[in-house]
Amino acid sequence: MELKKEELLNIEGGINLSGTLISAFTKIITTILDVGRSLGSALRRISSGMVCPLS
């Protein structure tokens, strides 16, 4: 299929998401979830009194 110059100028591309960008978003989401889990676990341990005393 051959396109004319005017048709070529009107071509619009889709969203360009590279594998690196998707991987970065995945790592950010994973990090946020891990921080949330750690914070929730720490709060639960503090509220239940299951914290080791400092020396």
XYZ file of N, CA, C and O in Angstrom:
220
model
N 0.845 -1.166 0.000
C 0.000 0.000 0.000
C 0.900 1.242 0.000
O 1.773 1.388 0.851
N 0.682 2.095 -0.953
C 1.455 3.318 -1.048
C 0.567 4.501 -0.689
O -0.593 4.572 -1.089
N 1.125 5.421 0.092
C 0.379 6.593 0.520
C 0.970 7.846 -0.117
O 2.161 7.912 -0.390
N 0.102 8.803 -0.325
C 0.557 10.085 -0.845
C 1.183 10.888 0.286
O 1.010 10.589 1.463
N 1.913 11.940 -0.083
C 2.606 12.761 0.903
C 1.624 13.362 1.905
O 1.885 13.400 3.108
N 0.458 13.815 1.442
C -0.550 14.403 2.323
C -1.074 13.369 3.317
O -1.326 13.662 4.484
N -1.237 12.144 2.851
C -1.719 11.081 3.734
C -0.665 10.715 4.779
O -0.984 10.444 5.936
N 0.597 10.721 4.371
C 1.675 10.406 5.305
C 1.780 11.454 6.404
O 2.094 11.135 7.552
N 1.513 12.707 6.072
C 1.590 13.767 7.072
C 0.463 13.692 8.087
O 0.572 14.224 9.186
N -0.625 13.034 7.762
C -1.785 12.938 8.645
C -1.779 11.697 9.529
O -2.700 11.474 10.301
N -0.757 10.874 9.414
C -0.697 9.659 10.228
C -0.369 10.033 11.669
O 0.566 10.785 11.939
N -1.170 9.531 12.600
C -0.934 9.761 14.026
C -0.635 8.428 14.686
O -1.345 7.452 14.471
N 0.395 8.414 15.491
C 0.778 7.189 16.176
C 0.020 7.008 17.473
O -0.608 7.926 17.991
N 0.087 5.825 18.015
C -0.551 5.525 19.289
C 0.374 5.877 20.439
O 1.391 6.552 20.282
N 0.013 5.412 21.596
C 0.823 5.653 22.783
C 2.069 4.778 22.702
O 1.991 3.574 22.464
N 3.205 5.378 22.914
C 4.459 4.643 22.837
C 4.941 4.326 24.247
O 5.536 5.162 24.910
N 4.651 3.120 24.712
C 5.104 2.680 26.028
C 6.184 1.621 25.837
O 5.928 0.551 25.306
N 7.366 1.941 26.274
C 8.449 0.979 26.139
C 8.435 0.012 27.324
O 7.810 0.270 28.353
N 9.134 -1.060 27.162
C 9.242 -2.047 28.234
C 9.889 -1.469 29.475
O 9.538 -1.805 30.605
N 10.839 -0.567 29.278
C 11.527 0.058 30.404
C 10.572 0.920 31.213
O 10.601 0.910 32.445
N 9.706 1.665 30.533
C 8.745 2.523 31.219
C 7.733 1.688 32.001
O 7.420 1.997 33.157
N 7.249 0.622 31.408
C 6.302 -0.267 32.095
C 6.963 -0.907 33.301
O 6.366 -1.010 34.378
N 8.216 -1.317 33.159
C 8.956 -1.913 34.270
C 9.137 -0.912 35.410
O 9.010 -1.267 36.588
N 9.408 0.338 35.067
C 9.588 1.367 36.098
C 8.288 1.591 36.866
O 8.300 1.697 38.095
N 7.158 1.675 36.166
C 5.865 1.837 36.832
C 5.566 0.646 37.738
O 5.064 0.795 38.849
N 5.887 -0.551 37.274
C 5.660 -1.756 38.071
C 6.497 -1.724 39.348
O 6.003 -2.053 40.426
N 7.745 -1.298 39.237
C 8.612 -1.222 40.413
C 8.113 -0.172 41.395
O 8.174 -0.371 42.609
N 7.624 0.954 40.877
C 7.084 2.000 41.759
C 5.882 1.478 42.521
O 5.775 1.664 43.743
N 4.975 0.813 41.841
C 3.775 0.274 42.489
C 4.155 -0.776 43.516
O 3.634 -0.795 44.634
N 5.096 -1.651 43.171
C 5.548 -2.686 44.101
C 6.177 -2.061 45.343
O 5.921 -2.497 46.467
N 6.982 -1.027 45.147
C 7.622 -0.346 46.278
C 6.587 0.294 47.191
O 6.673 0.197 48.420
N 5.592 0.958 46.604
C 4.529 1.580 47.404
C 3.772 0.527 48.210
O 3.485 0.724 49.396
N 3.469 -0.603 47.591
C 2.765 -1.675 48.307
C 3.622 -2.247 49.440
O 3.119 -2.519 50.530
N 4.917 -2.418 49.193
C 5.811 -2.935 50.233
C 5.917 -1.981 51.415
O 5.918 -2.403 52.575
N 6.008 -0.688 51.127
C 6.065 0.303 52.197
C 4.769 0.280 52.999
O 4.778 0.343 54.233
N 3.647 0.160 52.316
C 2.356 0.075 53.007
C 2.261 -1.141 53.904
O 1.767 -1.061 55.031
N 2.740 -2.278 53.415
C 2.728 -3.500 54.231
C 3.607 -3.340 55.469
O 3.228 -3.723 56.570
N 4.796 -2.784 55.272
C 5.712 -2.593 56.396
C 5.134 -1.629 57.423
O 5.224 -1.871 58.636
N 4.566 -0.545 56.952
C 3.972 0.433 57.853
C 2.793 -0.179 58.606
O 2.664 -0.002 59.819
N 1.951 -0.919 57.912
C 0.814 -1.568 58.567
C 1.258 -2.584 59.599
O 0.690 -2.670 60.688
N 2.290 -3.349 59.274
C 2.805 -4.340 60.208
C 3.391 -3.660 61.442
O 3.168 -4.101 62.581
N 4.131 -2.573 61.230
C 4.723 -1.847 62.359
C 3.634 -1.260 63.251
O 3.715 -1.348 64.484
N 2.621 -0.674 62.655
C 1.519 -0.104 63.441
C 0.783 -1.186 64.229
O 0.411 -0.982 65.387
N 0.587 -2.343 63.599
C -0.088 -3.440 64.290
C 0.740 -3.943 65.466
O 0.216 -4.206 66.547
N 2.060 -4.063 65.275
C 2.925 -4.519 66.366
C 2.968 -3.516 67.502
O 2.978 -3.894 68.671
N 3.011 -2.229 67.167
C 3.041 -1.193 68.207
C 1.732 -1.200 68.990
O 1.728 -1.134 70.224
N 0.607 -1.302 68.289
C -0.689 -1.249 68.971
C -0.951 -2.491 69.821
O -1.673 -2.420 70.811
N -0.347 -3.624 69.453
C -0.578 -4.831 70.231
C 0.484 -5.042 71.313
O 0.403 -5.995 72.076
N 1.496 -4.174 71.354
C 2.534 -4.280 72.380
C 3.559 -5.363 72.089
O 4.244 -5.824 72.987
N 3.687 -5.786 70.842
C 4.618 -6.855 70.478
C 5.954 -6.295 69.956
O 6.555 -6.851 69.070
N 6.414 -5.204 70.549
C 7.641 -4.565 70.100
C 8.763 -4.946 71.063
O 8.609 -4.901 72.270
N 9.912 -5.319 70.513
C 11.070 -5.656 71.342
C 11.601 -4.375 71.976
O 11.774 -3.368 71.289
N 11.931 -4.406 73.265
C 12.488 -3.202 73.898
C 13.895 -2.931 73.406
O 14.644 -3.844 73.101
N 14.239 -1.663 73.366
C 15.584 -1.274 72.950
C 16.545 -1.459 74.122
O 16.215 -1.225 75.264
N 17.766 -1.852 73.807
C 18.780 -2.073 74.862
C 19.385 -0.781 75.318
O 19.613 0.124 74.641
